[in-house]
Short mmCIF file of C-alpha atoms and ligand atoms in Angstrom, two decimals:
data_model
loop_
_atom_site.label_atom_id
_atom_site.label_comp_id
_atom_site.label_asym_id
_atom_site.label_seq_id
_atom_site.Cartn_x
_atom_site.Cartn_y
_atom_site.Cartn_z
CA MET A 1 82.44 70.40 75.29
CA GLU A 2 79.53 72.54 74.15
CA GLU A 3 80.08 75.81 72.29
CA LEU A 4 80.23 78.95 74.42
CA THR A 5 78.37 82.16 73.71
CA THR A 6 80.48 85.33 73.37
CA GLN A 7 79.48 86.48 76.87
CA GLU A 8 80.20 83.08 78.42
CA ALA A 9 83.62 83.09 76.76
CA ALA A 10 84.30 86.57 78.13
CA VAL A 11 83.32 85.51 81.68
CA LEU A 12 85.50 82.41 81.41
CA ALA A 13 88.48 84.46 80.19
CA ILE A 14 88.26 86.70 83.28
CA ILE A 15 87.96 83.75 85.67
CA ARG A 16 90.88 81.98 83.99
CA ASP A 17 93.00 85.11 84.42
CA ASN A 18 91.92 85.68 88.00
CA PRO A 19 90.27 82.75 89.77
CA PHE A 20 89.58 85.12 92.71
CA ALA A 21 87.34 87.44 90.64
CA GLY A 22 83.96 88.04 92.30
CA GLN A 23 80.70 88.03 90.33
CA GLN A 24 80.26 91.80 90.80
CA GLU A 25 83.83 92.42 89.63
CA ILE A 26 83.19 90.35 86.49
CA ALA A 27 79.86 92.12 85.93
CA THR A 28 81.50 95.55 86.18
CA ALA A 29 84.35 94.56 83.85
CA LEU A 30 81.91 93.33 81.18
CA GLY A 31 79.13 95.89 81.71
CA LEU A 32 76.63 93.16 82.67
CA ALA A 33 74.25 92.71 85.60
CA ARG A 34 75.56 90.53 88.42
CA SER A 35 72.62 88.14 87.98
CA THR A 36 73.56 87.68 84.31
CA VAL A 37 77.11 86.75 85.31
CA ALA A 38 75.73 84.25 87.85
CA ALA A 39 73.61 82.66 85.09
CA HIS A 40 76.65 82.43 82.77
CA ILE A 41 78.65 80.74 85.51
CA VAL A 42 75.90 78.11 85.95
CA GLN A 43 76.03 77.52 82.17
CA LEU A 44 79.83 77.28 82.23
CA MET A 45 79.58 74.59 84.94
CA GLN A 46 76.93 72.69 82.98
CA LYS A 47 79.05 72.84 79.85
CA GLY A 48 82.04 71.49 81.76
CA HIS A 49 84.30 74.55 81.71
CA ILE A 50 84.21 75.23 85.46
CA LEU A 51 84.41 72.48 88.07
CA GLY A 52 83.02 74.45 90.97
CA ARG A 53 83.72 77.18 93.40
CA GLY A 54 86.03 76.43 96.31
CA TYR A 55 87.98 78.03 99.10
CA VAL A 56 91.38 78.99 97.74
CA MET A 57 94.22 78.41 100.20
CA PRO A 58 97.46 80.37 99.91
CA THR A 59 100.73 78.58 99.17
CA PRO A 60 102.46 78.37 102.58
CA THR A 61 105.57 80.32 101.55
CA ARG A 62 104.85 83.00 99.05
CA ALA A 63 106.31 86.38 98.16
CA VAL A 64 104.46 89.41 96.83
CA CYS A 65 106.49 92.00 94.89
CA ILE A 66 104.98 95.47 94.54
CA GLY A 67 106.25 98.29 92.35
CA GLY A 68 107.89 99.03 89.02
CA ALA A 69 107.30 97.23 85.74
CA VAL A 70 109.20 99.10 83.06
CA LEU A 71 109.94 98.72 79.37
CA ASP A 72 113.62 99.56 78.89
CA ARG A 73 114.82 100.73 75.48
CA LYS A 74 118.41 101.30 74.53
CA TYR A 75 119.62 103.29 71.50
CA HIS A 76 123.33 102.94 70.82
CA ALA A 77 124.42 105.69 68.37
CA ARG A 78 126.68 104.58 65.50
CA SER A 79 128.52 107.92 65.47
CA ALA A 80 128.77 110.88 67.88
CA LEU A 81 125.26 112.21 68.62
CA VAL A 82 124.23 115.48 66.94
CA ARG A 83 121.33 117.54 68.29
CA GLY A 84 118.35 118.55 66.18
CA THR A 85 118.70 115.84 63.55
CA SER A 86 118.26 112.13 63.00
CA ASN A 87 121.02 109.92 64.46
CA PRO A 88 121.45 106.35 63.18
CA ALA A 89 121.49 103.91 66.09
CA GLU A 90 121.13 100.29 67.05
CA SER A 91 118.21 99.63 69.33
CA GLY A 92 117.29 96.98 71.84
CA ARG A 93 114.43 96.35 74.21
CA SER A 94 114.37 94.66 77.58
CA LEU A 95 112.16 94.43 80.65
CA GLY A 96 112.98 96.21 83.87
CA GLY A 97 111.64 97.78 87.02
CA VAL A 98 113.11 96.82 90.39
CA ALA A 99 110.04 94.94 91.67
CA ARG A 100 109.62 93.19 88.31
CA ASN A 101 113.27 92.09 88.30
CA VAL A 102 113.06 90.89 91.90
CA ALA A 103 109.87 88.94 91.08
CA GLU A 104 111.48 87.28 88.06
CA ASN A 105 114.60 86.30 90.03
CA LEU A 106 112.45 84.84 92.83
CA ALA A 107 110.28 82.88 90.42
CA ARG A 108 113.32 81.49 88.60
CA LEU A 109 114.66 80.35 91.99
CA GLY A 110 111.39 78.55 92.67
CA THR A 111 109.70 80.87 95.19
CA ALA A 112 105.94 81.22 94.59
CA THR A 113 105.61 84.86 93.57
CA ASN A 114 102.77 87.30 93.06
CA PHE A 115 103.44 90.60 91.28
CA VAL A 116 101.48 93.81 91.92
CA SER A 117 101.91 96.86 89.72
CA ILE A 118 100.20 99.05 87.17
CA VAL A 119 100.65 98.93 83.39
CA GLY A 120 99.04 100.77 80.46
CA GLU A 121 96.50 99.34 78.03
CA ASP A 122 99.19 99.01 75.40
CA GLU A 123 101.57 96.60 73.74
CA GLY A 124 104.27 97.27 76.35
CA GLY A 125 101.93 96.34 79.19
CA ARG A 126 100.82 93.16 77.45
CA THR A 127 104.45 92.18 76.72
CA LEU A 128 105.45 92.68 80.35
CA LEU A 129 102.55 90.64 81.70
CA SER A 130 102.81 87.78 79.25
CA HIS A 131 106.57 87.46 79.85
CA MET A 132 106.01 87.33 83.61
CA ARG A 133 103.14 84.86 83.27
CA ASP A 134 105.49 82.62 81.28
CA GLN A 135 107.87 82.65 84.26
CA GLY A 136 105.06 81.34 86.46
CA ILE A 137 104.49 84.66 88.23
CA ASP A 138 100.93 85.42 89.33
CA VAL A 139 100.08 88.77 87.68
CA SER A 140 96.33 88.64 88.35
CA GLN A 141 96.53 91.65 90.71
CA VAL A 142 98.26 94.02 88.26
CA LEU A 143 96.11 97.05 87.45
CA THR A 144 95.67 98.23 83.86
CA SER A 145 95.23 101.94 83.25
CA ALA A 146 93.65 103.52 80.20
CA GLU A 147 94.93 106.95 81.33
CA ARG A 148 98.68 106.53 81.13
CA SER A 149 101.06 104.39 79.12
CA THR A 150 103.26 101.64 80.51
CA ALA A 151 106.37 103.01 82.24
CA GLU A 152 109.31 103.35 79.89
CA TYR A 153 112.99 104.09 80.31
CA VAL A 154 114.98 105.09 77.25
CA ALA A 155 118.79 105.21 77.30
CA VAL A 156 120.53 107.01 74.44
CA LEU A 157 124.19 106.03 74.34
CA GLU A 158 127.17 107.55 72.59
CA PRO A 159 129.24 105.15 70.40
CA ASP A 160 131.59 104.51 73.37
CA GLY A 161 128.66 103.41 75.54
CA GLU A 162 128.47 106.57 77.65
CA LEU A 163 124.95 107.62 78.56
CA ALA A 164 123.99 110.77 76.59
CA PHE A 165 120.34 110.88 77.69
CA GLY A 166 118.27 108.81 80.07
CA ILE A 167 114.56 109.46 79.54
CA ALA A 168 112.05 108.15 82.05
CA ASP A 169 108.25 108.14 81.81
CA MET A 170 107.16 106.75 85.18
CA GLY A 171 103.98 108.83 85.55
CA ILE A 172 101.73 105.76 85.55
CA PHE A 173 102.97 104.81 89.05
CA ASP A 174 101.33 107.97 90.46
CA LEU A 175 98.04 106.13 89.82
CA PHE A 176 99.02 103.36 92.24
CA ARG A 177 96.82 104.59 95.09
CA PRO A 178 96.64 103.19 98.65
CA GLU A 179 93.09 101.87 97.90
CA HIS A 180 94.61 99.24 95.60
CA LEU A 181 96.28 97.73 98.67
CA ASP A 182 92.84 97.34 100.29
CA ARG A 183 91.49 95.68 97.15
CA ILE A 184 94.29 93.08 97.04
CA TRP A 185 94.49 92.67 100.81
CA PRO A 186 93.84 88.86 100.93
CA HIS A 187 96.90 88.40 98.67
CA LEU A 188 99.08 90.47 101.00
CA ALA A 189 97.68 89.07 104.23
CA SER A 190 98.48 85.50 103.15
CA ALA A 191 102.04 86.20 101.98
CA SER A 192 105.10 85.29 104.03
CA TRP A 193 107.05 88.28 102.69
CA VAL A 194 105.93 91.40 100.85
CA PHE A 195 108.59 93.33 98.96
CA SER A 196 108.02 96.83 97.60
CA ASP A 197 110.28 99.16 95.68
CA CYS A 198 109.84 102.94 96.03
CA ASN A 199 108.07 103.44 92.67
CA PRO A 200 104.60 103.77 94.27
CA PRO A 201 103.75 107.23 95.71
CA ALA A 202 104.69 108.14 99.31
CA GLU A 203 101.07 107.75 100.56
CA THR A 204 100.92 104.21 99.19
CA LEU A 205 104.24 103.25 100.78
CA ALA A 206 103.13 104.77 104.09
CA ALA A 207 99.84 102.83 103.90
CA LEU A 208 101.70 99.57 103.19
CA ILE A 209 104.04 100.10 106.16
CA GLU A 210 101.05 100.96 108.38
CA LYS A 211 99.12 97.87 107.26
CA ARG A 212 102.08 95.64 107.97
CA ARG A 213 101.80 96.41 111.69
CA ASP A 214 98.71 94.21 112.13
CA ALA A 215 99.60 91.64 109.50
CA ARG A 216 101.32 88.27 109.47
CA PHE A 217 103.68 89.01 106.56
CA ARG A 218 107.06 90.67 106.86
CA LEU A 219 107.94 93.69 104.77
CA ALA A 220 111.08 94.38 102.74
CA ILE A 221 111.69 97.63 100.85
CA ASP A 222 114.26 98.85 98.31
CA ALA A 223 114.91 102.54 97.65
CA VAL A 224 115.39 102.30 93.81
CA SER A 225 117.10 105.74 93.61
CA THR A 226 118.14 108.64 95.85
CA ALA A 227 115.10 110.64 94.69
CA LYS A 228 112.60 107.82 95.29
CA ALA A 229 114.14 106.97 98.69
CA MET A 230 112.66 110.31 99.88
CA ARG A 231 109.18 108.78 99.54
CA LEU A 232 109.83 106.69 102.64
CA PRO A 233 108.50 108.04 105.93
CA ARG A 234 111.05 109.50 108.37
CA ASP A 235 110.14 106.83 110.89
CA LEU A 236 111.23 103.56 109.30
CA SER A 237 109.63 101.32 111.91
CA GLY A 238 107.33 98.74 110.35
CA ILE A 239 109.97 97.92 107.72
CA ASP A 240 111.47 94.52 108.54
CA LEU A 241 114.29 94.60 105.98
CA LEU A 242 115.46 97.73 104.19
CA PHE A 243 117.75 97.58 101.14
CA MET A 244 119.71 100.63 99.99
CA ASN A 245 122.98 101.39 98.29
CA ILE A 246 125.24 103.77 100.16
CA ASP A 247 124.11 106.86 98.20
CA GLU A 248 120.43 106.15 98.87
CA ALA A 249 121.17 105.55 102.55
CA ASN A 250 123.03 108.86 102.78
CA ALA A 251 120.21 110.67 100.98
CA ILE A 252 117.65 109.73 103.59
CA LEU A 253 120.04 110.08 106.53
CA GLN A 254 120.95 113.59 105.35
CA ARG A 255 117.37 114.76 105.71
CA GLU A 256 117.86 114.02 109.42
CA GLY A 257 120.76 116.48 109.26
CA ARG A 258 123.49 113.82 109.30
CA GLU A 259 126.82 114.13 107.55
CA PRO A 260 127.28 111.69 104.62
CA LEU A 261 128.76 108.35 105.73
CA LYS A 262 131.46 106.51 103.78
CA ASP A 263 131.06 103.33 105.76
CA ALA A 264 128.28 100.89 104.82
CA LYS A 265 128.22 99.42 108.34
CA GLU A 266 127.60 102.80 109.97
CA ALA A 267 124.94 103.59 107.37
CA ALA A 268 123.16 100.28 107.97
CA LEU A 269 123.22 100.87 111.74
CA ALA A 270 121.86 104.41 111.22
CA LEU A 271 118.95 103.03 109.16
CA GLN A 272 118.28 100.56 111.95
CA ALA A 273 118.36 103.41 114.50
CA ALA A 274 115.81 105.23 112.30
CA GLY A 275 113.41 102.33 112.85
CA ALA A 276 114.10 99.57 110.29
CA ARG A 277 114.26 96.18 112.04
CA GLU A 278 117.17 95.13 109.83
CA ALA A 279 118.99 96.97 107.03
CA ILE A 280 121.37 95.98 104.23
CA VAL A 281 123.57 98.64 102.63
CA THR A 282 125.40 97.76 99.39
CA MET A 283 128.55 99.28 97.87
CA GLY A 284 128.89 97.48 94.54
CA ALA A 285 132.21 95.62 94.29
CA LYS A 286 133.16 96.87 97.78
CA GLY A 287 130.67 94.55 99.44
CA ILE A 288 127.74 94.90 101.79
CA ALA A 289 126.90 95.61 105.42
CA VAL A 290 124.05 93.87 107.24
CA ALA A 291 122.63 95.49 110.38
CA GLY A 292 120.77 92.46 111.75
CA LEU A 293 119.25 91.45 115.04
CA GLU A 294 122.69 90.44 116.36
CA GLY A 295 124.60 93.55 115.36
CA ALA A 296 126.21 94.75 112.15
CA ARG A 297 128.49 92.62 109.97
CA THR A 298 130.16 93.28 106.65
CA PHE A 299 130.65 90.83 103.79
CA PRO A 300 132.85 91.19 100.72
CA ALA A 301 131.38 91.12 97.23
CA VAL A 302 131.86 87.82 95.40
CA ARG A 303 134.68 88.12 92.90
CA ALA A 304 133.19 88.43 89.41
CA LYS A 305 134.02 89.08 85.77
CA PRO A 306 131.34 91.69 85.14
CA VAL A 307 129.95 92.43 81.69
CA ASP A 308 126.83 94.45 82.62
CA MET A 309 125.92 95.82 86.06
CA THR A 310 122.21 96.25 85.29
CA GLY A 311 120.02 94.35 87.71
CA ALA A 312 122.80 93.36 90.17
CA GLY A 313 121.13 95.23 93.03
CA ASP A 314 117.75 93.64 92.25
CA ALA A 315 119.33 90.17 92.11
CA MET A 316 121.05 90.80 95.45
CA ILE A 317 117.62 91.56 96.98
CA ALA A 318 115.99 88.49 95.41
CA GLY A 319 118.81 86.15 96.50
CA THR A 320 118.49 87.44 100.05
CA LEU A 321 114.69 87.19 100.17
CA HIS A 322 114.71 83.73 98.60
CA ARG A 323 116.94 82.44 101.41
CA VAL A 324 115.16 84.38 104.19
CA ILE A 325 111.86 82.86 103.02
CA SER A 326 113.52 79.42 103.18
CA GLY A 327 114.46 80.04 106.81
CA ASP A 328 118.05 81.36 106.71
CA ASP A 329 119.00 84.20 109.05
CA THR A 330 119.52 87.56 107.39
CA TYR A 331 123.34 87.40 107.50
CA ALA A 332 123.50 84.02 105.73
CA ALA A 333 120.74 85.02 103.32
CA ALA A 334 122.52 88.23 102.35
CA ARG A 335 125.63 86.24 101.43
CA THR A 336 123.54 84.29 98.92
CA GLY A 337 122.35 87.74 97.79
CA THR A 338 125.93 88.80 97.04
CA LEU A 339 126.43 85.61 95.01
CA LEU A 340 123.34 86.23 92.91
CA GLY A 341 124.37 89.90 92.50
CA ALA A 342 127.79 88.82 91.22
CA LEU A 343 126.31 86.18 88.87
CA THR A 344 124.01 88.84 87.42
CA THR A 345 126.93 91.20 86.63
CA GLU A 346 128.35 88.34 84.54
CA SER A 347 125.19 88.18 82.42
CA ALA A 348 124.33 90.77 79.77
CA ALA A 349 120.64 90.53 80.75
CA SER A 350 119.24 92.32 83.81
CA VAL A 351 117.93 88.98 85.14
CA HIS A 352 120.33 86.05 84.60
CA THR A 353 118.70 84.02 81.82
CA GLU A 354 120.07 80.69 83.11
CA LEU A 355 119.07 81.36 86.71
CA SER A 356 117.79 78.47 88.79
CA GLU A 357 118.28 77.11 92.31
CA ARG A 358 120.72 74.66 90.71
CA LEU A 359 122.86 77.44 89.17
CA LEU A 360 123.08 79.06 92.58
CA GLU A 361 124.10 75.74 94.18
CA ALA A 362 126.71 75.12 91.48
CA ASN A 363 128.33 78.48 92.33
CA ILE A 364 128.05 78.36 96.11
CA HIS A 365 131.82 77.58 96.41
CA ARG A 366 132.49 81.12 95.16
CA LEU A 367 131.32 82.46 98.52
CA ALA A 368 134.49 80.90 100.03
CA ASP A 369 136.91 82.17 97.35
N1 ATP B 401 131.66 94.44 90.32
C1 ATP B 401 130.97 93.61 91.12
N2 ATP B 401 131.49 92.42 91.46
C2 ATP B 401 130.83 91.58 92.24
N3 ATP B 401 129.60 91.82 92.73
C3 ATP B 401 129.01 92.99 92.43
C4 ATP B 401 129.65 93.95 91.61
N4 ATP B 401 128.82 95.01 91.48
C5 ATP B 401 127.72 94.70 92.18
N5 ATP B 401 127.82 93.51 92.76
C6 ATP B 401 126.82 92.84 93.62
O1 ATP B 401 125.54 93.42 93.44
C7 ATP B 401 125.10 94.03 94.66
C8 ATP B 401 124.37 95.30 94.38
O2 ATP B 401 125.19 96.20 93.70
P1 ATP B 401 125.21 97.77 94.03
O3 ATP B 401 125.72 97.98 95.37
O4 ATP B 401 125.90 98.40 92.88
O5 ATP B 401 123.66 98.08 94.11
P2 ATP B 401 122.80 99.18 93.36
O6 ATP B 401 123.58 100.44 93.25
O7 ATP B 401 121.49 99.22 94.03
O8 ATP B 401 122.67 98.50 91.94
P3 ATP B 401 121.48 98.65 90.90
O9 ATP B 401 121.83 99.86 90.11
O10 ATP B 401 121.59 97.36 90.09
O11 ATP B 401 120.21 98.75 91.66
C9 ATP B 401 126.36 94.22 95.48
O12 ATP B 401 126.05 94.24 96.82
C10 ATP B 401 127.19 93.05 95.07
O13 ATP B 401 126.78 91.92 95.81
MG1 MG B 402 119.39 99.44 93.57
#
């Protein structure tokens, strides 16, 4: 193939990254006139780098995950931490964010997955995106911000593993404005399920719930934390499937003046009464409650030999969505969710590194134990 000029190569790189990019979008990104971009595209076709422009059809069953992409750092002190001085520690880095973890679980299970988030123009952002791309996740609709750095969570642990400090820089998610949902609308409109965590601002979550009313996709939401759960509107209608742990459920029910509930089933029914079509409330090893279209049912957790709880909640969500997308009812799907949650507690990583549809199948008997 013929050599490309620098500008042609730049245009090709953008198209390769996002085959949906319009000529004006490419022109703006490169600081060129639209007509110049059009001429480069003609050249790229003549030189054999582009076959043509077509109508792009969505994959029939596809999930979109919206929300947090976070760089997690862990510092494990060698001896008791002392303030105001340097403390020797062992460090480790991993990738997190509820929506990111859910997306990775879904992709590993074989569901076509598109991830929507915002990262900084920094090494962390590039690491997150390239890792997700390697998992086959479509990250073409992730925004990059020059204003803020990629979200980061730092855990400083005492020698015995107890958390001394948790430090969170999540400010970049404030830049996830409702307008971004308009920009990526074709990707949402063509999805079978859209999942969002509560990392985006309240206005963006409200806009997503509002947009769902006239759309074909169904909408699932996870609270992330008691503080972030408060970003959800009081009226939960428009949410098809709401995931919360018992503390998060109580946090949002309390703002309606309700006494805290100890029972997951009552909490799930209360979320349903507040407007959610279906709700799943989790209680760690104590199991889950599903308020579905045929009433509320509880299911025990799958017996596990846990080594690290990180990511269990996210895996539970992904296992459920994966099965719902495949046509299971919510009760049956949530049981697969509990299996994936349990498997994830048995892995040191926040997303099980050996995860596949086959691993899930090989462990399905544990649902009967
Ligand atoms: N010790 C355990 N044994 C078996 N399964 C577990 C255990 N802990 C968690 N799980 C599974 O993971 C699911 C989610 O856990 P949990 O209720 O702790 O959610 P969460 O508080 O949102 O967790 P996260 O902090 O990971 O978001 C549970 O519903 C259960 O299926
Ligand atoms: Mg959770």
